[in-house]
Short mmCIF file of C-alpha atoms and ligand atoms in Angstrom, two decimals:
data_model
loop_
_atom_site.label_atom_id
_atom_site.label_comp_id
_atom_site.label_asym_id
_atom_site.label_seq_id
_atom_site.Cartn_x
_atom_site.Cartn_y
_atom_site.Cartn_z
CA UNK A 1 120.08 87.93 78.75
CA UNK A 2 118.12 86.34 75.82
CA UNK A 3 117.12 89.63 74.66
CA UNK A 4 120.34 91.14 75.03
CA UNK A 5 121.87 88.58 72.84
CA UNK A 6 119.29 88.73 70.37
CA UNK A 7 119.24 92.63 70.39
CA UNK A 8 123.67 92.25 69.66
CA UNK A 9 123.33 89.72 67.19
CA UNK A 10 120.18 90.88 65.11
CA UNK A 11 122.26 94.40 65.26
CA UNK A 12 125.19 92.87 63.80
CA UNK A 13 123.16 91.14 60.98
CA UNK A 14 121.63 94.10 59.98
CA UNK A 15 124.84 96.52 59.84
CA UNK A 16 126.88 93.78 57.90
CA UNK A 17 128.97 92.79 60.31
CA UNK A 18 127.66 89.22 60.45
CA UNK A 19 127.82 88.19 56.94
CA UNK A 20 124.50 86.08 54.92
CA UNK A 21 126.44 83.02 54.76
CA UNK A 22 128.29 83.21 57.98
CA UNK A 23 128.45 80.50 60.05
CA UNK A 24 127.19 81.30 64.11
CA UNK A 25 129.09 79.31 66.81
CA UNK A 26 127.53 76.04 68.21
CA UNK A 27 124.85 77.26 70.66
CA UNK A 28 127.00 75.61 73.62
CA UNK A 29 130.35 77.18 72.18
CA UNK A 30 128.52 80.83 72.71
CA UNK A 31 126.88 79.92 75.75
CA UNK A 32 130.24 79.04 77.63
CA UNK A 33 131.52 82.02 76.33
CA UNK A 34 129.30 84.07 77.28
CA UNK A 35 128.75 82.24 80.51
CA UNK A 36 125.01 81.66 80.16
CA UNK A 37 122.45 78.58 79.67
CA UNK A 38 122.23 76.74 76.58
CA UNK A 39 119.18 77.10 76.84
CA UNK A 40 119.41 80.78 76.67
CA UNK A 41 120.98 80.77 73.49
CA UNK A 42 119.17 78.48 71.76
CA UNK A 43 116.07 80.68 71.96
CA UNK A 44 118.30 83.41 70.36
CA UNK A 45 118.88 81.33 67.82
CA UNK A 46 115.56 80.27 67.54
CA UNK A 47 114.05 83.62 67.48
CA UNK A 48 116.02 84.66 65.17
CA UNK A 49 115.56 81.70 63.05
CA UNK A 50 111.80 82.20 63.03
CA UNK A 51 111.99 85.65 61.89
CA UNK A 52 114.59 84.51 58.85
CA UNK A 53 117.46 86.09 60.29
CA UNK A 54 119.32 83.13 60.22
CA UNK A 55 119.24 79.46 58.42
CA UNK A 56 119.86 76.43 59.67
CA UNK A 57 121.25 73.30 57.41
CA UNK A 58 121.07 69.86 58.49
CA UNK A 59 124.35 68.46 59.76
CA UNK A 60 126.23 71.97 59.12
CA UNK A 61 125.42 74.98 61.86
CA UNK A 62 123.10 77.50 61.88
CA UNK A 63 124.17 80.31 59.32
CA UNK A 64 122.96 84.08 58.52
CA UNK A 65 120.19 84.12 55.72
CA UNK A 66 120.94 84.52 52.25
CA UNK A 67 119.43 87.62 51.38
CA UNK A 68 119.62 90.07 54.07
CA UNK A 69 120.96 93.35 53.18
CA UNK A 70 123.06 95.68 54.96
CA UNK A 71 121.30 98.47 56.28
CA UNK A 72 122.18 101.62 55.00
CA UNK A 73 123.31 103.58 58.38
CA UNK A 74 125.72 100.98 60.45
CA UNK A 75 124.72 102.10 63.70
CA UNK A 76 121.98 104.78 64.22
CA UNK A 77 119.00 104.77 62.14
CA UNK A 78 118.76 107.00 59.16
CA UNK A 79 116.23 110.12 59.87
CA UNK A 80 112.37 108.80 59.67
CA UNK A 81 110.92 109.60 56.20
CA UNK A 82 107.15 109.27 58.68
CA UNK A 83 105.95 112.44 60.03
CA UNK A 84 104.28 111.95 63.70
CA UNK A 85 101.08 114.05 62.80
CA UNK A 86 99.84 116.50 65.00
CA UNK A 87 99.41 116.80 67.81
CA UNK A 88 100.85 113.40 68.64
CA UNK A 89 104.61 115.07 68.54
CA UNK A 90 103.45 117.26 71.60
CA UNK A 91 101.12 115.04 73.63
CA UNK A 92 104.06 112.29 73.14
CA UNK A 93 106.90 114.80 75.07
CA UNK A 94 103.94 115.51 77.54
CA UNK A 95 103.03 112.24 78.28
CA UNK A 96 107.16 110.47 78.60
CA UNK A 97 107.13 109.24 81.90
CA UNK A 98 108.65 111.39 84.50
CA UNK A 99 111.07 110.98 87.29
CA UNK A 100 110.04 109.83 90.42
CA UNK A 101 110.93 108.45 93.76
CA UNK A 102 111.95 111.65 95.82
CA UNK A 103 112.57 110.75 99.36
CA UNK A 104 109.38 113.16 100.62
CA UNK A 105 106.19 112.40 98.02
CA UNK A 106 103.28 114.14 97.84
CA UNK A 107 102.28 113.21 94.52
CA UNK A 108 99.18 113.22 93.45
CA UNK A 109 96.55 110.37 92.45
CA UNK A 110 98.30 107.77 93.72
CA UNK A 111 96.71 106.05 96.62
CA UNK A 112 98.26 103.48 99.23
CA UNK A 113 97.61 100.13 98.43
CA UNK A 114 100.26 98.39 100.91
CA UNK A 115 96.90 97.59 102.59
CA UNK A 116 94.76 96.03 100.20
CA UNK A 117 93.67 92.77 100.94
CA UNK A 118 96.03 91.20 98.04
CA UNK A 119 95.98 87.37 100.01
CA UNK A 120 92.34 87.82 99.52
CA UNK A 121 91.78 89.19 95.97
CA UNK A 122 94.21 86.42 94.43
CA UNK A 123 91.87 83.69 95.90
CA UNK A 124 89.00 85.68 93.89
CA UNK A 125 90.85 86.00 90.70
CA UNK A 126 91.80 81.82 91.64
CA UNK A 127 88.38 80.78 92.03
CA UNK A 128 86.73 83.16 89.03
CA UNK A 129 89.89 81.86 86.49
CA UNK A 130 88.30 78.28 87.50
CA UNK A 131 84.72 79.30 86.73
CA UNK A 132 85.34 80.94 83.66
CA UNK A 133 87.91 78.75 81.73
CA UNK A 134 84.64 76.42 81.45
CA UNK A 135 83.36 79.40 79.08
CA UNK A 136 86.49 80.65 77.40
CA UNK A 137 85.82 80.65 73.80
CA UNK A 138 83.56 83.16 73.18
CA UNK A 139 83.64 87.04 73.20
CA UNK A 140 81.98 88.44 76.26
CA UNK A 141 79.31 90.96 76.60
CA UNK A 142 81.64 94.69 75.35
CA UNK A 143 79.34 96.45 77.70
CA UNK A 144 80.65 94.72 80.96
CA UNK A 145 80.77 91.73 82.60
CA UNK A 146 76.68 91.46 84.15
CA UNK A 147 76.87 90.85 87.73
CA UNK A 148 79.98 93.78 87.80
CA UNK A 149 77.48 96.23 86.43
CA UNK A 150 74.96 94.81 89.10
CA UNK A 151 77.28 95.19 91.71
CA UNK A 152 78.73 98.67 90.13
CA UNK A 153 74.95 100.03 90.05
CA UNK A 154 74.03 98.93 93.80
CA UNK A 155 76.99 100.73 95.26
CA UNK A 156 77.31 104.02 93.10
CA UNK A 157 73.46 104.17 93.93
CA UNK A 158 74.14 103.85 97.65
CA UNK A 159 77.66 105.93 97.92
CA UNK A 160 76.60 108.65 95.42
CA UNK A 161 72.87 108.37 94.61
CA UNK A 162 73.87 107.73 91.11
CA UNK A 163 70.57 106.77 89.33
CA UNK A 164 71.01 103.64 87.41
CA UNK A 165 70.41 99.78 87.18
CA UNK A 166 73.04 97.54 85.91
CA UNK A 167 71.74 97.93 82.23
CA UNK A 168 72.88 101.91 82.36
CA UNK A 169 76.43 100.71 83.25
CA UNK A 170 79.15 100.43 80.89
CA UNK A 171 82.26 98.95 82.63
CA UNK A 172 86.04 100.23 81.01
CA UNK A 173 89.26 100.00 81.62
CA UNK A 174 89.66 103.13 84.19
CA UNK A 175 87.90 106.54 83.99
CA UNK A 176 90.55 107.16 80.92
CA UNK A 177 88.96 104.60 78.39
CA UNK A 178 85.66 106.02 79.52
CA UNK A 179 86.75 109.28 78.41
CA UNK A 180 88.20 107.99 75.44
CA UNK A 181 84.50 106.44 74.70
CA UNK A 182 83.00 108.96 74.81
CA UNK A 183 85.39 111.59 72.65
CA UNK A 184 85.62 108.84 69.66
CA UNK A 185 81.07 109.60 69.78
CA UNK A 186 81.29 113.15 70.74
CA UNK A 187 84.52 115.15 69.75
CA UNK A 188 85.56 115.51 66.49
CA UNK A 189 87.44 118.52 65.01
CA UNK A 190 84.00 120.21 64.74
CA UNK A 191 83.68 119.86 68.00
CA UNK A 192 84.45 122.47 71.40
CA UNK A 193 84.86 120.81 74.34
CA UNK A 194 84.68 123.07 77.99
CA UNK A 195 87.50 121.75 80.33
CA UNK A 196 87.98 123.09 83.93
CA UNK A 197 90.97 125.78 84.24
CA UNK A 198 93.03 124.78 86.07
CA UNK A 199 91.43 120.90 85.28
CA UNK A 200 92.45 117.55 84.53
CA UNK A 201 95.43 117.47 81.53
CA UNK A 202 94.89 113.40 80.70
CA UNK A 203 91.02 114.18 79.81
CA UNK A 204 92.16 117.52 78.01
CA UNK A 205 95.01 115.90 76.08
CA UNK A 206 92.50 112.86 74.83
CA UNK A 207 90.12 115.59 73.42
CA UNK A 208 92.78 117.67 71.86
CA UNK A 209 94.15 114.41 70.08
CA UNK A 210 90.67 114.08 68.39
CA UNK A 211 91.43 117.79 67.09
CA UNK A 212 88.52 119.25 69.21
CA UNK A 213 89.00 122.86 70.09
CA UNK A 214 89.49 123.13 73.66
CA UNK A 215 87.76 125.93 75.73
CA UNK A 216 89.29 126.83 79.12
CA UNK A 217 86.69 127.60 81.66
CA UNK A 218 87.59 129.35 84.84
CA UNK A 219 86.93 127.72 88.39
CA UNK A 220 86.14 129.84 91.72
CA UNK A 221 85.36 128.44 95.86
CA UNK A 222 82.51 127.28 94.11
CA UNK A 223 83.38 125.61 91.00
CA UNK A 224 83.03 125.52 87.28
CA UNK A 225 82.36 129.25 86.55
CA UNK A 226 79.28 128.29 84.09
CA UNK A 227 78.48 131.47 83.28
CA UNK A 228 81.77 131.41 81.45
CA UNK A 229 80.43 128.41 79.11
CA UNK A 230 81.17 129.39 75.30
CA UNK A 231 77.50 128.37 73.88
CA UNK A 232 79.18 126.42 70.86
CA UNK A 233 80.50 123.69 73.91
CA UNK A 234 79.15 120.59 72.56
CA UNK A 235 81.04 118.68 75.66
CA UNK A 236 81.84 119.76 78.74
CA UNK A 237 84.00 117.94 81.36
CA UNK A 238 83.55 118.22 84.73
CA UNK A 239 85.08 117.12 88.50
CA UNK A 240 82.25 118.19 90.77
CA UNK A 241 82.77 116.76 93.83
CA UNK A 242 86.73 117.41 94.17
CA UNK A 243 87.78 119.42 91.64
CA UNK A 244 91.09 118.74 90.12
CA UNK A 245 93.27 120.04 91.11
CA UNK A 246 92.16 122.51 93.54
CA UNK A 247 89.89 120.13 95.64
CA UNK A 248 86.69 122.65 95.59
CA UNK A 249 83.05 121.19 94.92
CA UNK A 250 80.40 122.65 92.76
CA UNK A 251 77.77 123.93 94.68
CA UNK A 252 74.29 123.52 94.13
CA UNK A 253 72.89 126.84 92.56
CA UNK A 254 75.96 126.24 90.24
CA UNK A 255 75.20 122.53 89.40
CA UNK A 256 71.64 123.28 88.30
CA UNK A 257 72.78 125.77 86.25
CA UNK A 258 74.95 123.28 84.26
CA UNK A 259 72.30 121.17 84.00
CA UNK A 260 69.95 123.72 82.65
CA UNK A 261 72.65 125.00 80.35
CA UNK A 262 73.84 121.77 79.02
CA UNK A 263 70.22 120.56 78.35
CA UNK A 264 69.39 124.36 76.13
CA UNK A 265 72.46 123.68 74.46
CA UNK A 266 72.58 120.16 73.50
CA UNK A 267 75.72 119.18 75.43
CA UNK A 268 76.83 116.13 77.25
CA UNK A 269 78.27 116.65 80.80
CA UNK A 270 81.15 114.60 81.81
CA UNK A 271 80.68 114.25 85.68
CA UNK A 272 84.66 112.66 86.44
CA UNK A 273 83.88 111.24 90.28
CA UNK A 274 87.49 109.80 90.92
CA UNK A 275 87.88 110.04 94.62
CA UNK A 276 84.94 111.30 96.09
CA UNK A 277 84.54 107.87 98.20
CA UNK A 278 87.33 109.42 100.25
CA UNK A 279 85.62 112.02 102.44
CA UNK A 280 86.73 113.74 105.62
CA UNK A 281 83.90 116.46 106.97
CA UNK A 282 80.21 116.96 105.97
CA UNK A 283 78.46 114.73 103.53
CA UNK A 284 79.44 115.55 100.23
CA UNK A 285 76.62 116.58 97.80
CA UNK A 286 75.51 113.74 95.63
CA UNK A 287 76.25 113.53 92.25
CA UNK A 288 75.84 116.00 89.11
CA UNK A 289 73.79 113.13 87.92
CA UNK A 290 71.28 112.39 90.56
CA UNK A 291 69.70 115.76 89.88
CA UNK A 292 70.29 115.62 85.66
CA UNK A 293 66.31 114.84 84.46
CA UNK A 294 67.40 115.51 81.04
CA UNK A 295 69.53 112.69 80.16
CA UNK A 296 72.64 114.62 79.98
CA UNK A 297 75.17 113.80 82.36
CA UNK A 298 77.67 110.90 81.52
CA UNK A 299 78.60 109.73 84.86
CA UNK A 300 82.34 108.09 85.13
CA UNK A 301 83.80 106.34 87.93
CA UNK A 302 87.13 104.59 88.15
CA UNK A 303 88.67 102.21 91.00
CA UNK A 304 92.33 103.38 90.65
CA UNK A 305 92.04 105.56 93.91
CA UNK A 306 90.02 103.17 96.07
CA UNK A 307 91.51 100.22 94.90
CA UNK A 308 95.05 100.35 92.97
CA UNK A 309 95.16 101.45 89.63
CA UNK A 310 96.58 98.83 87.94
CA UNK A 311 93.78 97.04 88.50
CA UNK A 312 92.66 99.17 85.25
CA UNK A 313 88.64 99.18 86.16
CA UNK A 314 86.27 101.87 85.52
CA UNK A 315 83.32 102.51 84.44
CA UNK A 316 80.54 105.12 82.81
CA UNK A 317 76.61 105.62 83.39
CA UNK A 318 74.94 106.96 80.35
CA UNK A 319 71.48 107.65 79.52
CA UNK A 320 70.02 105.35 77.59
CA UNK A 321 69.87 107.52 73.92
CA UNK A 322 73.43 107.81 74.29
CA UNK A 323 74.51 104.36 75.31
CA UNK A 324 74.93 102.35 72.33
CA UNK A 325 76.81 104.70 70.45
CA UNK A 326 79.43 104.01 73.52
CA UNK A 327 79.01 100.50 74.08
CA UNK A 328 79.33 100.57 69.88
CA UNK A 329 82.32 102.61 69.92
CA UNK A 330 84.04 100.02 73.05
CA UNK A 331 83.67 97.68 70.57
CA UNK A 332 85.62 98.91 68.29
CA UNK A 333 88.28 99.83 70.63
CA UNK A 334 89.07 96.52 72.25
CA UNK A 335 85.75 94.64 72.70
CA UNK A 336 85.35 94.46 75.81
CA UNK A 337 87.73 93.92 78.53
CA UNK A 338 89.56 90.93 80.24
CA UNK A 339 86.56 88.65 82.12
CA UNK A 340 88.95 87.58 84.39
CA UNK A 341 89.35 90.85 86.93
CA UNK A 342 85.85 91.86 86.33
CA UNK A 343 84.54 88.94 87.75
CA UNK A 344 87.04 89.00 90.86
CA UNK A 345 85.98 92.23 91.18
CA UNK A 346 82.41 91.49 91.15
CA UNK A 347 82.70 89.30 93.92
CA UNK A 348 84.84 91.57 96.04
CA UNK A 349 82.30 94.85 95.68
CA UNK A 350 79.23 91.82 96.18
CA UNK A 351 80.69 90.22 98.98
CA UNK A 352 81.02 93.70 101.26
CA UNK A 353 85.01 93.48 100.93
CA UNK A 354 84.94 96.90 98.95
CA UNK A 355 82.79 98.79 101.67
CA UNK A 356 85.25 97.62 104.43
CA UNK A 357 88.23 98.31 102.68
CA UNK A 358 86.74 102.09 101.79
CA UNK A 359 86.03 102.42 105.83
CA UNK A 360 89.46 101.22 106.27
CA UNK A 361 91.11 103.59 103.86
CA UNK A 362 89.07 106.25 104.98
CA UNK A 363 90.64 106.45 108.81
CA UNK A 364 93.87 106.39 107.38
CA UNK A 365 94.04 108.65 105.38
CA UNK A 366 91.93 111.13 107.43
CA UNK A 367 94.86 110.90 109.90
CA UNK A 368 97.23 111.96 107.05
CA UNK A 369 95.12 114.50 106.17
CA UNK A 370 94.63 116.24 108.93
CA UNK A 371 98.21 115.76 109.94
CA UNK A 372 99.25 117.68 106.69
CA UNK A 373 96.48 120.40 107.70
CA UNK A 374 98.34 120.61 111.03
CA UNK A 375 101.50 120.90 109.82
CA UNK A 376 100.62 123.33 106.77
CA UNK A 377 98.53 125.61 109.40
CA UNK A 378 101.38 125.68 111.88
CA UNK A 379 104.20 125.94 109.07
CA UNK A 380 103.14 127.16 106.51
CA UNK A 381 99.89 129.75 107.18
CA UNK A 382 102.18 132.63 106.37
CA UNK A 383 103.24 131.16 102.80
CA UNK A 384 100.21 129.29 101.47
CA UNK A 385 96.76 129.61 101.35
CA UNK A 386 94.64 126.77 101.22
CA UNK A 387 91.44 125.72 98.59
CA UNK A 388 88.54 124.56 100.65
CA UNK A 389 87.98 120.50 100.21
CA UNK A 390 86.33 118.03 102.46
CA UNK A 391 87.35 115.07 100.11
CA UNK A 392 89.79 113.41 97.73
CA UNK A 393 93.54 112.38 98.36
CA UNK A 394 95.02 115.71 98.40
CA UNK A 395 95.06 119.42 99.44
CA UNK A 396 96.01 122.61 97.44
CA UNK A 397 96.88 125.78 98.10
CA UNK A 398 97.47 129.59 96.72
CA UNK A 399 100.89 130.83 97.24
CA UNK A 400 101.21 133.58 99.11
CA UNK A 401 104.26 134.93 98.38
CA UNK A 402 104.61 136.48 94.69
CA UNK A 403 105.77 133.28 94.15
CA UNK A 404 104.32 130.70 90.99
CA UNK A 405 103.88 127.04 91.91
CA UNK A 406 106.56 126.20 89.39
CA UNK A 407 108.86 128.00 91.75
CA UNK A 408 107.71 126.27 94.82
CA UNK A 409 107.81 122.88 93.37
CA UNK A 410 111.27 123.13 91.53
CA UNK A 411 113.15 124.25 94.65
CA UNK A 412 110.96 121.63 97.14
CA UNK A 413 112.28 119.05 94.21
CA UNK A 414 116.12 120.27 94.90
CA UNK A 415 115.18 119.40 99.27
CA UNK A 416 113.98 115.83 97.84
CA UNK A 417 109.93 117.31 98.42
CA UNK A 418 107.30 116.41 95.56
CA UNK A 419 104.73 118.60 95.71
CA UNK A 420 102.56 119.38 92.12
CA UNK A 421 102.83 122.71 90.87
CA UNK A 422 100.10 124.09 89.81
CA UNK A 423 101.40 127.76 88.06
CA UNK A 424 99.59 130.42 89.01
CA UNK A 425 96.95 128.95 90.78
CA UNK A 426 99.63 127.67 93.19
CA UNK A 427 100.47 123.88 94.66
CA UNK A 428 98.77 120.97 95.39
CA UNK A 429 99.92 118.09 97.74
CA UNK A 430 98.91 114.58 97.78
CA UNK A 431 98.68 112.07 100.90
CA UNK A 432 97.89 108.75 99.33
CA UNK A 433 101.65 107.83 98.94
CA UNK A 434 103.25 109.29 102.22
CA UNK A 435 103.37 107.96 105.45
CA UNK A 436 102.25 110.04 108.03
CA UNK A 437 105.67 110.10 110.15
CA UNK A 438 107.05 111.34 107.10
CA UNK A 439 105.12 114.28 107.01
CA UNK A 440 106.48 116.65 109.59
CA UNK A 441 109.79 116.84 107.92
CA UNK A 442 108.53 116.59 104.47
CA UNK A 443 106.78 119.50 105.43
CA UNK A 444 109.80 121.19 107.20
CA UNK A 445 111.80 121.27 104.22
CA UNK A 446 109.10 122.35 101.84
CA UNK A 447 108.85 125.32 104.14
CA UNK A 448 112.52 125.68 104.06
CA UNK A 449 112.74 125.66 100.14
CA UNK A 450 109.75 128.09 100.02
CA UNK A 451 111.85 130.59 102.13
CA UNK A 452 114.89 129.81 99.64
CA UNK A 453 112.60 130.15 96.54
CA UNK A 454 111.71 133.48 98.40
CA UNK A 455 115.18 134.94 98.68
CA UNK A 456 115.73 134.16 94.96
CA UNK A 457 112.63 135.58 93.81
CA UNK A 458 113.20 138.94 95.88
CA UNK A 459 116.82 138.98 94.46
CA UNK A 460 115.61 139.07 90.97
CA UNK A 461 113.07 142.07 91.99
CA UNK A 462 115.64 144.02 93.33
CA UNK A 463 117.60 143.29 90.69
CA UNK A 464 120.18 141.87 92.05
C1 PLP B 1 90.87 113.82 87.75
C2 PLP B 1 91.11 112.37 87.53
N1 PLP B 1 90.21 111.66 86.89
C3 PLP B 1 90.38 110.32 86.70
C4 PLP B 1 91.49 109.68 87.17
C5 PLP B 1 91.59 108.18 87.09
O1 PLP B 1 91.88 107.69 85.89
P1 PLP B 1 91.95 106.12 85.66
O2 PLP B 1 90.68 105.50 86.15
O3 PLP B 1 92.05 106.03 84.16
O4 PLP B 1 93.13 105.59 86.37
C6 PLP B 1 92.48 110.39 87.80
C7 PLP B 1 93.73 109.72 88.23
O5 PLP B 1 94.69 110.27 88.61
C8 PLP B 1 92.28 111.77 88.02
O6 PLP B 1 93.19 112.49 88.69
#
């Protein structure tokens, strides 16, 4: 309500419908008229007061300002003499958030968090907000919060034979900032930068809006094709373990051969590890970096998919020649980030409740997951083929059909069914967000809409 009144009043001010000079009602005259608290509009008033919309005189009523001049348009603003630069315009009609909330989700990267141990974590953040207003007026360290990077290096070392101490460990607000790090040192419009095709858009985007050229590198059953490298690639991103989207992993032969290239070329290897703590059959491979002895790998984890993502925490192991460039350019972002989650956090990865909650995350969604296998090997064999993966939060697939995924996904859409299209390279499906008895019939219609996408598709062939 406050801001509602403020919004009408400040509007009338400004298109000369409230006059400098005239005289507002008593704040409890407009409040019973409006039929809210005083209270209420007394901020208004005071709001606008502050920012000189209004004047008050002693013993007379609160007036508008001398001074303030109609705008020129009454109602809509007149055309923006600023030009959004390039490629800000695009990435800014990409990036508007989308619609949600279909009945049947299978979106991707988002994981279920009814189950986190919330009870629990807000007794961390209480007893770390304790501890740490006793030390609340100074900056804090921009490379991380210490005993998180202790805690961050003793569990990547263990889960994904990461090798690092906590000195190597930059924490950041999700895998994103980490990214962003590291194109404000390394991309600049000089610069290409090798991205996975099909790959990750949010990491592409971020390099494209430092005005690197982009190179799109193809990706097979066994990965990043790195034959396929352009040699100029000064940065090259990377999902190795569960490639996104199609859920493949690099294999060895190919991973040394990045390594080998990126060292003869002088590039840095993004190695994004988002979800790989989720896995389902053999032991995954460990990561790019454990076998990188040349100091080129920039390792980035993030604990939006085994945690929530709001809880905005990631983080980035770099080789020492590189690191304080990054840790130099974080603190010229932001600083460093807020003490107060790291430190819960700290305590929950030190304290074993991460490990548990992985183990307990892991059963449940390996029941969802190989539900959905059932169900899209009874229902579905004939229509979709699917991308090997032994890890990650969801499952993609070729379509068989002659149909593109932007077909598939627009008419599962119309049968409430998300499900990510992927163009050509088909459709990927997520199982952090559904339950699992929602998947037989979520996967019931999405047949049914293929079949309809199907009819449509062989109507325009024919030509009818
Ligand atoms: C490929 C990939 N990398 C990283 C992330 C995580 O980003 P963040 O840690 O910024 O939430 C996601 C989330 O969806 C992702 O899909």
């Amino acid at each position: 309500m406050t801001r509602q009144i403020y919004r009408q009043l400040r509007e009338r001010i400004l298109d000369g419908r409230l006059k400098p000079g005239d005289r507002l009602p008593a704040s409890r005259e407009l409040a019973e008229e409006l039929a809210v608290a005083r209270k209420t509009v007394t901020n208004v008033y005071d709001l606008l007061l502050s920012e000189g919309f209004l004047e008050s005189r002693v013993g007379s009523g609160t007036f508008v300002a001398a001074g303030i001049s109609k705008r020129r348009n009454s109602t809509a603003r007149a055309a923006s003499p600023i030009v959004i630069p390039e490629p800000w315009e695009r990435l800014s009609l990409r990036l508007a958030p989308s619609r949600q909330g279909l009945p049947f989700d299978f979106s991707l990267g988002v994981p279920d968090s009814s189950r986190f141990p919330f009870p629990l974590w807000r007794s961390l953040l209480a007893s770390q907000a304790r501890l740490l207003s006793q030390n609340a007026s100074a900056y804090a360290d921009p490379q991380g919060y210490g005993p998180l990077r202790e805690a961050i290096a003793k569990y990547t070392a263990f889960t994904r034979a990461v090798v690092c101490d906590s000195n190597d460990v930059i924490v950041t607000n999700g895998a994103q900032q980490a990214f962003a790090l590291i194109a404000s040192v390394f991309a600049s419009s000089a610069t290409t930068v090798a991205v996975e095709h099909p790959g990750y858009d949010r990491a592409r985007w971020l390099f494209e809006s430092h005005g690197a050229r982009i190179a799109e590198v193809p990706v097979d059953e066994e990965g990043l094709l790195v034959e396929r490298l352009p040699r100029q690639a000064k940065v090259v991103y990377v999902t190795p373990s569960h490639q996104f989207p199609l859920g493949v992993r690099l294999s060895l032969p190919r991973r040394l051969a990045l390594l080998e290239w990126a060292a003869k070329h002088g590039a840095v290897v993004i190695e994004d590890d988002y979800d790989s703590e989720f896995r389902f059959a053999a032991r995954p491979l460990d990561s790019l970096q454990s076998l990188d002895r040349q100091g080129v790998v920039l390792y980035v984890g993030t604990f939006s998919k085994v945690l929530f993502p709001g809880v905005r925490i990631g983080f980035l192991v770099a080789p020492e020649p590189l690191r304080s460039a990054l840790i130099a350019a974080r603190q010229l972002t932001d600083r460093h980030g807020p003490l107060l989650v790291q430190a819960a956090l700290a305590r929950f990865v030190q304290e074993g409740h991460l490990a548990r909650y992985i183990r307990k995350m892991r059963r449940i969604y390996a029941e969802r997951r190989e539900k959905l296998l059932h169900c899209l090997e009874t229902d579905l064999a004939h229509s979709l083929e699917l991308w090997p993966s032994v890890a990650g939060l969801h499952i993609a697939a070729r379509v068989k059909r002659g149909l593109s995924g932007d077909e598939v996904a627009a008419s599962a859409e119309r049968a409430g069914v998300s499900v990510q299209s992927l163009g050509e390279h088909g459709i990927a499906l997520g199982y952090g967000a559904i339950e699992p008895g929602q998947i037989d019939e979520g996967i019931r219609r999405l047949r049914q809409s293929i079949d309809r996408a199907e009819v449509g598709f062989c109507g325009k062939v024919n030509g009818r």
